[in-house]
XYZ file of C-alpha atoms in Angstrom:
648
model
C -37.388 -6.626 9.847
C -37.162 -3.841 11.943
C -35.067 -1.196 12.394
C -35.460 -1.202 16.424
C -33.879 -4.975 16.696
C -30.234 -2.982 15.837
C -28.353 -1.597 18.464
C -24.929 -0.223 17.866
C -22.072 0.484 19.965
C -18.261 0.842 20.006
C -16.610 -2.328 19.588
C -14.834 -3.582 22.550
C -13.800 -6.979 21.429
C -10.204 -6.339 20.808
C -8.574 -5.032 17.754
C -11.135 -3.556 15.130
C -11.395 -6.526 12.579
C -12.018 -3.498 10.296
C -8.963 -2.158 10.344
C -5.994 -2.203 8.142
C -2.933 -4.341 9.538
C -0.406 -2.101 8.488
C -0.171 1.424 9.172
C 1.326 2.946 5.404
C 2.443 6.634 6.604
C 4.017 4.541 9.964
C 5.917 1.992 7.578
C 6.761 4.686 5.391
C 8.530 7.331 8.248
C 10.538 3.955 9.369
C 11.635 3.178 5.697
C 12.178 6.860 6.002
C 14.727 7.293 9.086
C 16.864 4.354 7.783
C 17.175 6.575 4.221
C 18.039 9.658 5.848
C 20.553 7.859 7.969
C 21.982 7.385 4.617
C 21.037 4.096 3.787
C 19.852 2.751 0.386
C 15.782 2.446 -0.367
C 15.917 -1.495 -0.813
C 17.935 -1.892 1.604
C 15.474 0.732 4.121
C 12.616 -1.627 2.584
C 14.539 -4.822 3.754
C 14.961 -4.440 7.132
C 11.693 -2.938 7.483
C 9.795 -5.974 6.178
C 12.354 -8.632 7.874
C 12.001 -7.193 11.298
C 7.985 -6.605 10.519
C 5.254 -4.246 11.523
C 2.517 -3.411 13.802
C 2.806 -6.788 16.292
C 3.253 -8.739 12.761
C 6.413 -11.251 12.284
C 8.970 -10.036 9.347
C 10.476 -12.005 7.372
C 13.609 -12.696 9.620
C 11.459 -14.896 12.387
C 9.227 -16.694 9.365
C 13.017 -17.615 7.674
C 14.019 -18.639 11.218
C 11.137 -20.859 11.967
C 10.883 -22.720 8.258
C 15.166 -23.287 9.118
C 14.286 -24.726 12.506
C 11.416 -27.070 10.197
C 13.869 -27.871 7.839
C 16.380 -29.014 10.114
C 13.988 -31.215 12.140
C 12.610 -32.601 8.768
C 16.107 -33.978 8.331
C 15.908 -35.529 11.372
C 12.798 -37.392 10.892
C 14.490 -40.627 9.832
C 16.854 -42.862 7.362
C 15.952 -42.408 4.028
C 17.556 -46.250 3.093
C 14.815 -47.806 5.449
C 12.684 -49.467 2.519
C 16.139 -51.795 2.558
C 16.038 -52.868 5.977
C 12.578 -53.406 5.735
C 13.264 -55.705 2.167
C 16.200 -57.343 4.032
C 13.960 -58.263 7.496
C 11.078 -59.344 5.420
C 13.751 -61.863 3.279
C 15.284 -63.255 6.298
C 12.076 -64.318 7.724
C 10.907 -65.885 4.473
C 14.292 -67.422 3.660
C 14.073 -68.608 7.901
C 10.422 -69.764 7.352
C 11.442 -71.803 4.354
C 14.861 -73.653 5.033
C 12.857 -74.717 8.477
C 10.080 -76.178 6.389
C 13.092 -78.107 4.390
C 15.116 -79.083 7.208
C 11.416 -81.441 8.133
C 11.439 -82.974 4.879
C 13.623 -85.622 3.608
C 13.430 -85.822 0.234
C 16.340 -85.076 -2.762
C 13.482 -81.522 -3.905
C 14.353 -80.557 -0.513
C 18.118 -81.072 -0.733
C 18.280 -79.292 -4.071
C 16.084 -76.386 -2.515
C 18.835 -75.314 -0.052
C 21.508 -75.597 -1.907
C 19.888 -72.545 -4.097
C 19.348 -71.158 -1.241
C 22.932 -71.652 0.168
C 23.761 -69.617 -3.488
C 21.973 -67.045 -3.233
C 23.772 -63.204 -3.835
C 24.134 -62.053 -0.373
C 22.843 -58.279 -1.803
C 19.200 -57.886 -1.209
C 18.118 -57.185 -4.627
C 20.014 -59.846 -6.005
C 18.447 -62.557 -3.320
C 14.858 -60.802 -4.668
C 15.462 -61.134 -7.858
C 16.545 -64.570 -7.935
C 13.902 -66.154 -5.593
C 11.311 -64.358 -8.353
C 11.281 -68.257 -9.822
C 12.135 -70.270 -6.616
C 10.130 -73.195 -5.580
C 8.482 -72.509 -2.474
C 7.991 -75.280 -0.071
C 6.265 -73.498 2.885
C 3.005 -71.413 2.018
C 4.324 -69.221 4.802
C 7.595 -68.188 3.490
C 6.359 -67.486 0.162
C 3.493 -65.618 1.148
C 6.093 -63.081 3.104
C 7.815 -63.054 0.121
C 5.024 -61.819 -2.207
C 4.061 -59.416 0.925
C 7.913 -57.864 -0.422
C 6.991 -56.992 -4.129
C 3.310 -55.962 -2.812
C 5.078 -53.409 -0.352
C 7.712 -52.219 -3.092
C 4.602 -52.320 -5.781
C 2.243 -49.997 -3.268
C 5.245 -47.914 -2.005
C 6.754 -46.818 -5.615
C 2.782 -45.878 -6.766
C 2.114 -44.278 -3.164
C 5.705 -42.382 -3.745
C 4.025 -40.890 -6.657
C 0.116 -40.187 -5.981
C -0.355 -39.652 -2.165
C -3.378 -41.565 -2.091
C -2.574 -44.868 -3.436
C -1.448 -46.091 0.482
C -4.822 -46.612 2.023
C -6.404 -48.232 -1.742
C -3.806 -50.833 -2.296
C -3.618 -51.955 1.489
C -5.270 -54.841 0.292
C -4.513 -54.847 -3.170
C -6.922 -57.057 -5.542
C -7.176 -57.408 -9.493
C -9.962 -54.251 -9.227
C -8.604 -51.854 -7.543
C -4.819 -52.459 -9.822
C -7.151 -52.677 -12.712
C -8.298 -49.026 -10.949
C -4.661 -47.952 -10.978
C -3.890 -48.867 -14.793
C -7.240 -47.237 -15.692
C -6.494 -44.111 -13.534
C -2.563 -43.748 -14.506
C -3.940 -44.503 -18.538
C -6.586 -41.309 -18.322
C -3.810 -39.180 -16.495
C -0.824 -39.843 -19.518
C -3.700 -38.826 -22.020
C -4.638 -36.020 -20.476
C -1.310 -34.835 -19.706
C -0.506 -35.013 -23.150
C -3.366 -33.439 -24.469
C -2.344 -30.802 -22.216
C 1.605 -30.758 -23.617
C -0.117 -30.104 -27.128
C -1.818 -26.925 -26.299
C -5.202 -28.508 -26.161
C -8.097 -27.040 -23.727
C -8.300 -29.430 -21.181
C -10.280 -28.009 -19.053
C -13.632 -30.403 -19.104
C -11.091 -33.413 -19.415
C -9.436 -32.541 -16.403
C -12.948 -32.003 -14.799
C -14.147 -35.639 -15.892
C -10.923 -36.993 -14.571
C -11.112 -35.503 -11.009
C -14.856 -36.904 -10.765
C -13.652 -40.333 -11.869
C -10.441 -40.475 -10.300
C -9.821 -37.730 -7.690
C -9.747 -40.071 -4.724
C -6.011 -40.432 -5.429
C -5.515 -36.936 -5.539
C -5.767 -35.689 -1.853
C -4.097 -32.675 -2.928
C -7.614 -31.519 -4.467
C -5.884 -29.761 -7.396
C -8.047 -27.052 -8.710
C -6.691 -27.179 -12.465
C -3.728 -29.111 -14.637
C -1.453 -26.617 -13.768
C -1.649 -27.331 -9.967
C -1.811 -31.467 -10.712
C 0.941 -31.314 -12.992
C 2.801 -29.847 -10.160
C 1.752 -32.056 -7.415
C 2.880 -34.787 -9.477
C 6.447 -33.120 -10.610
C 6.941 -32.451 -6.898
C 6.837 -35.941 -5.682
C 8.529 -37.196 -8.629
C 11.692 -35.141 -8.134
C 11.786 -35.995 -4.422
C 11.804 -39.502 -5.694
C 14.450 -38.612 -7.789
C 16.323 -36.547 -5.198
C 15.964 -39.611 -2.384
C 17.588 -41.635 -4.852
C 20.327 -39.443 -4.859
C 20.890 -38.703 -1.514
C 21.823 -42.603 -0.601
C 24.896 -44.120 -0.902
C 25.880 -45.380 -4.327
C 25.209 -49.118 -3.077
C 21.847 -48.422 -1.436
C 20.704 -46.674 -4.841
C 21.747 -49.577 -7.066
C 19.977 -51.857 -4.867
C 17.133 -49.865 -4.102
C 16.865 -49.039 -7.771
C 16.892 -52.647 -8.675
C 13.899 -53.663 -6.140
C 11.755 -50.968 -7.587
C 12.183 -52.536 -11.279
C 11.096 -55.435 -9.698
C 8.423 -54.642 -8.081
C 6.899 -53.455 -11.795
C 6.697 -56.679 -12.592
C 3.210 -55.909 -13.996
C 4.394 -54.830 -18.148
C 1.197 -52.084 -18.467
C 1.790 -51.104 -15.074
C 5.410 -50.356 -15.304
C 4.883 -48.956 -19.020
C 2.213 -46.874 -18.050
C 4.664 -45.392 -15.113
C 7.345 -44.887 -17.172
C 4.958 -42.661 -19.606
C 3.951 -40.461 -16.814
C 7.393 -40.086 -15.819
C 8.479 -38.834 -19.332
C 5.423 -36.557 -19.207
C 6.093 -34.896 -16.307
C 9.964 -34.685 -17.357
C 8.752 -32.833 -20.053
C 6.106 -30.676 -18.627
C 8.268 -29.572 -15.779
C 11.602 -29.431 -16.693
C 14.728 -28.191 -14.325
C 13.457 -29.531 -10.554
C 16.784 -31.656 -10.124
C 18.196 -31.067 -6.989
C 21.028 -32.191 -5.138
C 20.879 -34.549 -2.704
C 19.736 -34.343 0.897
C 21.724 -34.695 3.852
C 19.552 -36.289 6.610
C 20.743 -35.877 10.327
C 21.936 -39.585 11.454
C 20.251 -41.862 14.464
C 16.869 -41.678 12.775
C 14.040 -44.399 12.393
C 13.996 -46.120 8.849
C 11.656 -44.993 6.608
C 9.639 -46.525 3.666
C 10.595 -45.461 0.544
C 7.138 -43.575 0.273
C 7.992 -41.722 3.788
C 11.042 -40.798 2.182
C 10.131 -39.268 -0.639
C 7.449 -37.453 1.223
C 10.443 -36.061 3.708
C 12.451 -34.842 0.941
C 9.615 -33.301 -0.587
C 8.921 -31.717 2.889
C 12.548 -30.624 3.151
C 12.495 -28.915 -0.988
C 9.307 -27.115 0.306
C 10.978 -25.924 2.404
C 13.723 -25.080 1.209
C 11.741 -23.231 -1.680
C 10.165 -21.670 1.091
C 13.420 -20.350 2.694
C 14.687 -19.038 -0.606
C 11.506 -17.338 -1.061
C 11.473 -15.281 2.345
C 15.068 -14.403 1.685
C 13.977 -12.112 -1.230
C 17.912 -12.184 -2.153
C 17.281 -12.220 -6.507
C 17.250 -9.169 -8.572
C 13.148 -8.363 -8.478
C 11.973 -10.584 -5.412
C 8.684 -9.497 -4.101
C 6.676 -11.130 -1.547
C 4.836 -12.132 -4.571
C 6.992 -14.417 -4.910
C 6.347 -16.242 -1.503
C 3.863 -19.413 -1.895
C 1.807 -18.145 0.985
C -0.187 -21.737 0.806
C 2.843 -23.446 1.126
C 3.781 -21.370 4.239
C 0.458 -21.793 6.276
C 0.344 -25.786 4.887
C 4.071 -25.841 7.141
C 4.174 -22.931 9.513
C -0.043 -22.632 10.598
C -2.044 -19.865 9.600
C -0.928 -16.833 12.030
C 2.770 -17.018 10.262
C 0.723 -16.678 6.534
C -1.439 -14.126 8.209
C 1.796 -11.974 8.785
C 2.916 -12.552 5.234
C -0.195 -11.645 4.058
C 0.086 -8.140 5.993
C 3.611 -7.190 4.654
C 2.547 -8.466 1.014
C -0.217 -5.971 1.459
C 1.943 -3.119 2.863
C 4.109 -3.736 0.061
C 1.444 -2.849 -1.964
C 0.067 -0.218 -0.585
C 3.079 1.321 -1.220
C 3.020 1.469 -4.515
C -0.829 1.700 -4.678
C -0.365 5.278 -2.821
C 2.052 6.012 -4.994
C 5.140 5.985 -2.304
C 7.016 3.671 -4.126
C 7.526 2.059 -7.839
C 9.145 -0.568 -9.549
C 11.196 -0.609 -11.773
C 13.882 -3.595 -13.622
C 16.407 -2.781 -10.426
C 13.729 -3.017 -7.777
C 11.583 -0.997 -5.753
C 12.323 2.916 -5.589
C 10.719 6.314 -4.067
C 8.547 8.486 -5.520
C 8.394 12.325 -5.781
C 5.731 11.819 -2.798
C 7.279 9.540 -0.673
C 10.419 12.316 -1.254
C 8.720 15.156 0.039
C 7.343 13.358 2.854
C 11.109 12.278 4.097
C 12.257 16.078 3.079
C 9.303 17.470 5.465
C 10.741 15.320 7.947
C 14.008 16.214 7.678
C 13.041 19.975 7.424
C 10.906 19.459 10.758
C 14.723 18.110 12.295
C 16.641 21.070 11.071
C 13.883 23.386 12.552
C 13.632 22.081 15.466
C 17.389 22.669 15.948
C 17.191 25.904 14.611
C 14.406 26.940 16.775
C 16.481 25.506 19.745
C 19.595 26.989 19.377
C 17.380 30.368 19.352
C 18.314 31.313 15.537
C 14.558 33.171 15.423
C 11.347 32.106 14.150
C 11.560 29.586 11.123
C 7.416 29.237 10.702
C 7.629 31.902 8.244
C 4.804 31.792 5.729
C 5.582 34.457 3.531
C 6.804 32.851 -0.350
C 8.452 36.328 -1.110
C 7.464 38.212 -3.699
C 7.221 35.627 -6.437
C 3.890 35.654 -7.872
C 3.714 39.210 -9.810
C 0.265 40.404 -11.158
C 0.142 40.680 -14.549
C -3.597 43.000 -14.835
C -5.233 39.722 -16.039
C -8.107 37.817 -14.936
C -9.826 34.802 -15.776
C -12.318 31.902 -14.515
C -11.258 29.695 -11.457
C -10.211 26.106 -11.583
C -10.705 23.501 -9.640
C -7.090 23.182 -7.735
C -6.053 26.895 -8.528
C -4.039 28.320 -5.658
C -4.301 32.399 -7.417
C -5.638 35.278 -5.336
C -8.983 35.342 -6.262
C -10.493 38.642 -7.696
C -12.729 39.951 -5.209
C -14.328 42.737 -7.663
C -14.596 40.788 -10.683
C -15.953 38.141 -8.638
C -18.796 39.919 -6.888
C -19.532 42.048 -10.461
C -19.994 38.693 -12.463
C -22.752 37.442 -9.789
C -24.799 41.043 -9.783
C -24.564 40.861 -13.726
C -25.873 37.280 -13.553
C -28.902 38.449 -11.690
C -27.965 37.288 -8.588
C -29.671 40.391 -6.203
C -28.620 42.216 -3.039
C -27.085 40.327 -1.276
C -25.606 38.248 -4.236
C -25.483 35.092 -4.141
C -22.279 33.603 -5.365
C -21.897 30.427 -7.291
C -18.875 28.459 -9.005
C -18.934 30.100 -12.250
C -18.741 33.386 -11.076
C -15.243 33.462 -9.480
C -11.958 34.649 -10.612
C -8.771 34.687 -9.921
C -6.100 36.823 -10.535
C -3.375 35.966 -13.189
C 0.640 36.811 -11.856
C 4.085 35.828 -13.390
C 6.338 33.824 -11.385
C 9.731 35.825 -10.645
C 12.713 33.698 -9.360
C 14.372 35.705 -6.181
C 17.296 33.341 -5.367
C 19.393 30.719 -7.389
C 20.836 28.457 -4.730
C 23.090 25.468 -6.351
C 23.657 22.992 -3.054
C 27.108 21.027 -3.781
C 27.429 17.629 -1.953
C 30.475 15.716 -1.570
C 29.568 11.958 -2.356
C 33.504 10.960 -2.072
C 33.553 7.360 -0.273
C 35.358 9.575 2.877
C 31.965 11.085 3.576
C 30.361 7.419 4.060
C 33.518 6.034 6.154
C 33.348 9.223 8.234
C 29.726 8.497 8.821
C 29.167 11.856 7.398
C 26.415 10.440 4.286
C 23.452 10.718 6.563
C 23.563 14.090 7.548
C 24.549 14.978 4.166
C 21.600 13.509 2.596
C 19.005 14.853 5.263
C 20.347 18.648 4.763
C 19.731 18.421 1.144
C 16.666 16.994 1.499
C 15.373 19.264 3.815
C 16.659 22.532 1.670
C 14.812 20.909 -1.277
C 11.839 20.070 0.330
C 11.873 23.981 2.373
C 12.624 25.719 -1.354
C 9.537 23.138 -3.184
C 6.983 24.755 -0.180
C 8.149 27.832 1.608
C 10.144 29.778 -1.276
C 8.452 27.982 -4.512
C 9.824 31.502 -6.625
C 13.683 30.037 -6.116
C 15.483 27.748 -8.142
C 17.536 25.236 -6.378
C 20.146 22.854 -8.360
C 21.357 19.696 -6.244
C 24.643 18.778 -7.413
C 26.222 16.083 -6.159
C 30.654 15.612 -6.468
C 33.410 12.800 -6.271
C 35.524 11.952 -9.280
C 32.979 13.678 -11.629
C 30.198 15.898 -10.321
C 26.723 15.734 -12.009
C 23.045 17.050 -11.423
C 20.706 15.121 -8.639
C 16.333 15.483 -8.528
C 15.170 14.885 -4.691
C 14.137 11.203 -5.984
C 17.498 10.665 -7.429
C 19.405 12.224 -4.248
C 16.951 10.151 -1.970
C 18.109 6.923 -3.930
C 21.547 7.804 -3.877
C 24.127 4.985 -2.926
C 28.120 5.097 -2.131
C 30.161 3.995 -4.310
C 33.640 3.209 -3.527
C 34.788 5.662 -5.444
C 37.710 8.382 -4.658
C 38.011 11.478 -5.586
C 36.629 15.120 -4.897
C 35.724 16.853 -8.390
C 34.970 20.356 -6.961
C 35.862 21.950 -9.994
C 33.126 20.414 -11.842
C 30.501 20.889 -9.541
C 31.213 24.650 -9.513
C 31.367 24.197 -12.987
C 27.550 23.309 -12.763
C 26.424 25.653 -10.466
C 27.788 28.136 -12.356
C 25.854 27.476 -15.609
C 22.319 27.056 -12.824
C 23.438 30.592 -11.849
C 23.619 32.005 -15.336
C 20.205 30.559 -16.067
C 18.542 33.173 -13.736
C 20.559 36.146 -14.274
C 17.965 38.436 -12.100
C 18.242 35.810 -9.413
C 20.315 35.971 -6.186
C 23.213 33.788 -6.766
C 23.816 31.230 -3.807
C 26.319 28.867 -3.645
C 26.175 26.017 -0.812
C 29.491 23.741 -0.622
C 29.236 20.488 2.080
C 32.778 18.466 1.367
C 35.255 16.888 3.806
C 38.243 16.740 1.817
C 40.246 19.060 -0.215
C 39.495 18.914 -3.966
C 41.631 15.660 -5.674
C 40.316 15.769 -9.185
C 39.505 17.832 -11.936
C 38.678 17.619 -15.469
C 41.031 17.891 -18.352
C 40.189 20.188 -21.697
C 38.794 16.771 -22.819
C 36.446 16.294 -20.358
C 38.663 13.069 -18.745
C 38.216 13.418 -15.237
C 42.266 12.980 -13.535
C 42.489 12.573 -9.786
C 45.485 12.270 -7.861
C 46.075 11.970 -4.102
C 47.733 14.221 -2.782
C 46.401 16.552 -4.270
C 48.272 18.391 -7.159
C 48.635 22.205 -8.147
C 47.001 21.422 -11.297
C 43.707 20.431 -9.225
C 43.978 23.555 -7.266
C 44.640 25.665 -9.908
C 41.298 24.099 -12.113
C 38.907 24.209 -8.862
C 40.160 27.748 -7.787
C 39.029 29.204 -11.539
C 35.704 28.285 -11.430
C 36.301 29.758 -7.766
C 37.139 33.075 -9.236
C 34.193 32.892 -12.178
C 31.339 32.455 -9.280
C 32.984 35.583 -7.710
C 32.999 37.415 -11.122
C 29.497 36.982 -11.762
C 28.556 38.166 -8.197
C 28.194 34.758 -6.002
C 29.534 34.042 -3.071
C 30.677 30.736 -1.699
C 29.810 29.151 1.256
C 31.628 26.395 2.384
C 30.476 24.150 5.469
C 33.196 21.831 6.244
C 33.258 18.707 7.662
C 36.302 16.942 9.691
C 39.313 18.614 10.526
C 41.515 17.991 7.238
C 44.349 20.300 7.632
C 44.366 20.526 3.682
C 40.740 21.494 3.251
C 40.935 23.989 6.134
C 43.778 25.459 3.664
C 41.557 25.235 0.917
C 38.148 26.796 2.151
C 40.323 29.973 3.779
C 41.690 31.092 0.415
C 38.230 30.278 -1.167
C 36.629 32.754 1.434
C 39.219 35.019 0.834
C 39.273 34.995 -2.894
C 34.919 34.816 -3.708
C 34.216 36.988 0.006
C 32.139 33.894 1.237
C 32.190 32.251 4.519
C 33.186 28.799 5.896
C 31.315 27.062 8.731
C 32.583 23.657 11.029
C 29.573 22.612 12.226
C 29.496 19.649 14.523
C 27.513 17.162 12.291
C 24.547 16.602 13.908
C 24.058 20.418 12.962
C 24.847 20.054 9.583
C 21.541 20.885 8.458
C 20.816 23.366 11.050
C 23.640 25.722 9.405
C 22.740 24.955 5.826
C 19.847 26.029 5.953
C 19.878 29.151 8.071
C 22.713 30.511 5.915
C 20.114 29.772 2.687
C 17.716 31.566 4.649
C 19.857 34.179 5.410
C 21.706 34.778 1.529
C 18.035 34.898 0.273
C 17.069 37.766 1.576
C 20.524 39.245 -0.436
C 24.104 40.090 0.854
C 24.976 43.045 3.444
């Protein structure tokens, strides 16, 4: 064919069919505002997928619509109808019947209405005692037969949703059909419970039989549980009548069995599927009153209806330890809701994902948590906030690209790697290409560059103390917190690779926090500001790079209430005591032995901390800073910036 039948052009048909629906960076700077507002990963995550994407519906409308379904499916009728209809039937047979006596004078007639006179005035009863009445008018007996037909196609139409339209007319064949049908499904069913491969079986039994199975299932998995389904809404109907209706109700169903093989053969499938599918009980429904009487084979469907959805509900709430939208039975959702609500699910299944196929998040036994990359994406966001501020408020030019002096020569050379970030070595570079041959002007390849080999020199230890007392998350005061160290970490990972930065985070006990672990970090209602051991910490990160310059970064809101003991028990008390003081101001004085000042940045206006921080400066000759708290991070880290370049 030829090429000059093409044409291309821009598609203008509405959104590119080609394109992703989900944007992965967008989803993940949304996820990433709610965390540095201080809020938890999952729960970032959450709202993210309940409120949706892109034009696509979260979860929050798709639970709201399969409610609304739910609550009309209760509303679709009376699930006791099969007894009215049993009851109407029997009043026009027993009417039909005492009319055809009442013309007929003889002592069989006489006798005839006296049994009728006696009989129970329950429906099931009156059924099961006419099962050996004389009839006298072909009429009335006929409607009654039409009763334990209607029970007889309603129980096997409760359990295989195709038996309605066959047994409309039921004749020795087709229940011959039914027995031969219900006979290959109890073997195969318990070939399956063995552990036998069934898969050819089930094959030859869809062929033969698979007009009774609209469902179309695909396997004996997906039969099994189209059959388990229906049978515990049967079982569920039953128990959402009154105790009366499901005697009687119970009672015309056994009757209507009346065929031995057919009712043995039911009861066998029964046990199978019992057995196959344990644990679907359910407790009963409660239908909406003033609705039309259903069969019992409507009713069972309903309830069915109403435990899909249900299921469905559950499943879109994503409220269990582990949910994913895995878990969601997207079939089940566009069978109900249509296919643009399954459509959306689709997309946020996929964006969930993608996630974790870009490596932005992982699971793990506790859920669904950030990665290293998806850290340093929210800490270059952050940083971009706190430079922005900084470059506002006229604090000078923060787009320096100069790492220090970090990366010290060390006289060596050797090959280049893919990846390698080294200055290369113009000389030996050049030299190996006219030694390969390569002529004037030489014509570098791959194997003949170099780079030059340095030594990594650390120019500033900074230890970055957070309060994570439960005052900094009722103050409102997490957030900021969080997005200041974030953006320090992220500004001393890129811009200033040669310094060492220790996150330590403080409230009853103080302990050591990685960008993924500070990202992920929750309150916990826990009191208690453990100052003492989080200088304790810094100082040991300090000692680790003696040549380094020591800074110290305090963010707190309260004045220190705990300290440990020579055990190691952490004690808190509140008010404070001297003994705290005493503890927190001698690792105070050891920071300002060993050369470090410490800088406190205070939040609130706690008369007791403003106390605190002014003998601090006092004692270690650092400084103390109340910034509002939207500048938080501003003033972090423009002091960093500033102690880097060493004290005046």
């Amino acid at each position: 064919m030829s090429s000059g039948r093409f044409r291309y052009s821009p598609w203008t048909g509405g959104p590119d069919p080609l394109a992703p629906p989900y944007d992965v960076r967008a989803a993940l700077d949304e996820v990433g505002r709610d965390v540095l507002s201080g809020g938890s990963l999952r729960d970032a995550l959450r709202e993210l997928l309940d409120r949706g994407l892109d034009g696509h519906r979260g979860l929050d409308e798709l639970r709201e619509r399969v409610r609304r379904m739910r609550n009309q499916a209760r509303r679709r009728g009376d699930l006791g109808g099969t007894l009215d209809q049993v009851r109407a039937a029997l009043d026009q047979a027993l009417a039909t019947e005492r009319d055809a006596l009442a013309g007929e004078d003889t002592d069989a007639a006489r006798w005839n209405e006296m049994e009728l006179a006696t009989l129970p005035d329950d429906t099931a009863g009156a059924v099961r005692q006419l099962s050996s009445y004389d009839w006298h008018s072909d009429e009335a007996r006929a409607t009654y037969e039409s009763i334990q037909q209607m029970l007889q196609r309603e129980a096997l139409d409760a359990q295989f949703a195709g038996m309605r339209q066959a047994l409309e007319s039921p004749d020795p064949a087709t229940m011959a059909a039914v027995k031969d049908m219900l006979a290959d499904l109890n073997n195969l069913l318990a070939a399956h419970a063995r552990g036998e491969d069934t898969e050819d079986r089930f094959r030859e039994f869809m062929d033969k039989h698979g007009d009774f199975f609209p469902e179309n299932p695909a396997n004996v998995d997906e039969l099994i549980d189209a059959l388990a389904r229906r049978q515990a809404a049967a079982d569920r109907m039953m128990a959402s009548l009154s105790p009366e209706q499901r005697e009687q109700l119970a009672q015309l169903m056994s009757e209507a069995m009346n065929d031995p093989d057919l009712a043995s053969q039911m009861a066998q499938l029964s046990d199978n599927l019992r057995a196959l599918r344990p644990g679907r009980d359910r407790g009963p429904v409660q239908m909406r009153p003033g609705g039309e009487p259903m069969g019992y084979s409507d009713a069972v469907e309903a309830v069915a209806e109403i435990a899909d959805l249900e299921a469905l509900e559950a499943q879109l709430g994503q409220t269990h330890p582990g949910a994913t939208l895995d878990d969601v039975d997207v079939d089940a959702l566009e069978r109900h809701l249509g296919a643009g609500p399954a459509a959306d699910l689709r997309a946020l299944r996929e964006l969930e994902r993608e996630l974790e196929r870009q490596g932005f998040v992982t699971r793990g036994d506790d859920g669904l948590r950030l990665t290293p990359r998806a850290v340093r994406r929210l800490g270059e966001t952050a940083l971009k906030r706190v430079f922005a501020q900084i470059e506002a408020s006229g604090a000078g030019d923060h787009e320096d690209r100069r790492t220090g002096s970090a990366d010290e020569p060390t006289g060596l050379t050797r090959e280049w790697t893919f990846g390698d970030e080294l200055p290369i070595d113009a000389v030996r570079t050049v030299s190996n290409a006219l030694r390969r041959g390569a002529g004037v002007p030489a014509r570098l390849l791959v194997e003949d560059f170099e780079v030059v080999e340095t030594e990594r020199r650390t120019t500033a230890a900074v230890a970055l103390c957070v309060d994570l007392s439960y005052s900094m998350v009722q103050e409102g005061r997490w957030g900021p917190m969080k997005q200041t160290a974030l953006a320090l970490s992220h500004l001393i990972e890129t811009r200033f690779r040669q310094d060492a930065l220790e996150v330590i985070g403080f409230n009853r006990v103080a302990s050591r926090l990685s960008p993924v672990q500070l990202a992920d970090v929750e309150p916990e209602w826990v009191q208690g500001t453990n100052l003492q051991h989080a200088l304790m910490i810094a100082a040991r990160h300090l000692r680790r790079h003696p040549d380094a310059e020591p800074v110290v970064l305090v963010v707190t809101d309260g004045e220190p209430t705990a300290h440990l003991l020579d055990d190691g028990t952490p004690y808190f008390n509140w008010p404070t005591t001297a003994e705290t003081l005493r503890a927190t101001v001698g690792q105070v004085d050891e920071l300002a032995r060993y050369g470090a000042a410490l800088n406190v940045f205070m939040l609130g206006e706690d008369p007791g901390l403003a106390r605190f921080v002014d003998a601090v400066a006092r004692r270690a000759g650092g400084r103390v800073f109340t910034p509002d708290l939207g500048r938080l991070g501003e003033y972090v880290v423009a002091d960093y910036l500033r102690a880097r370049r060493g004290r005046r």
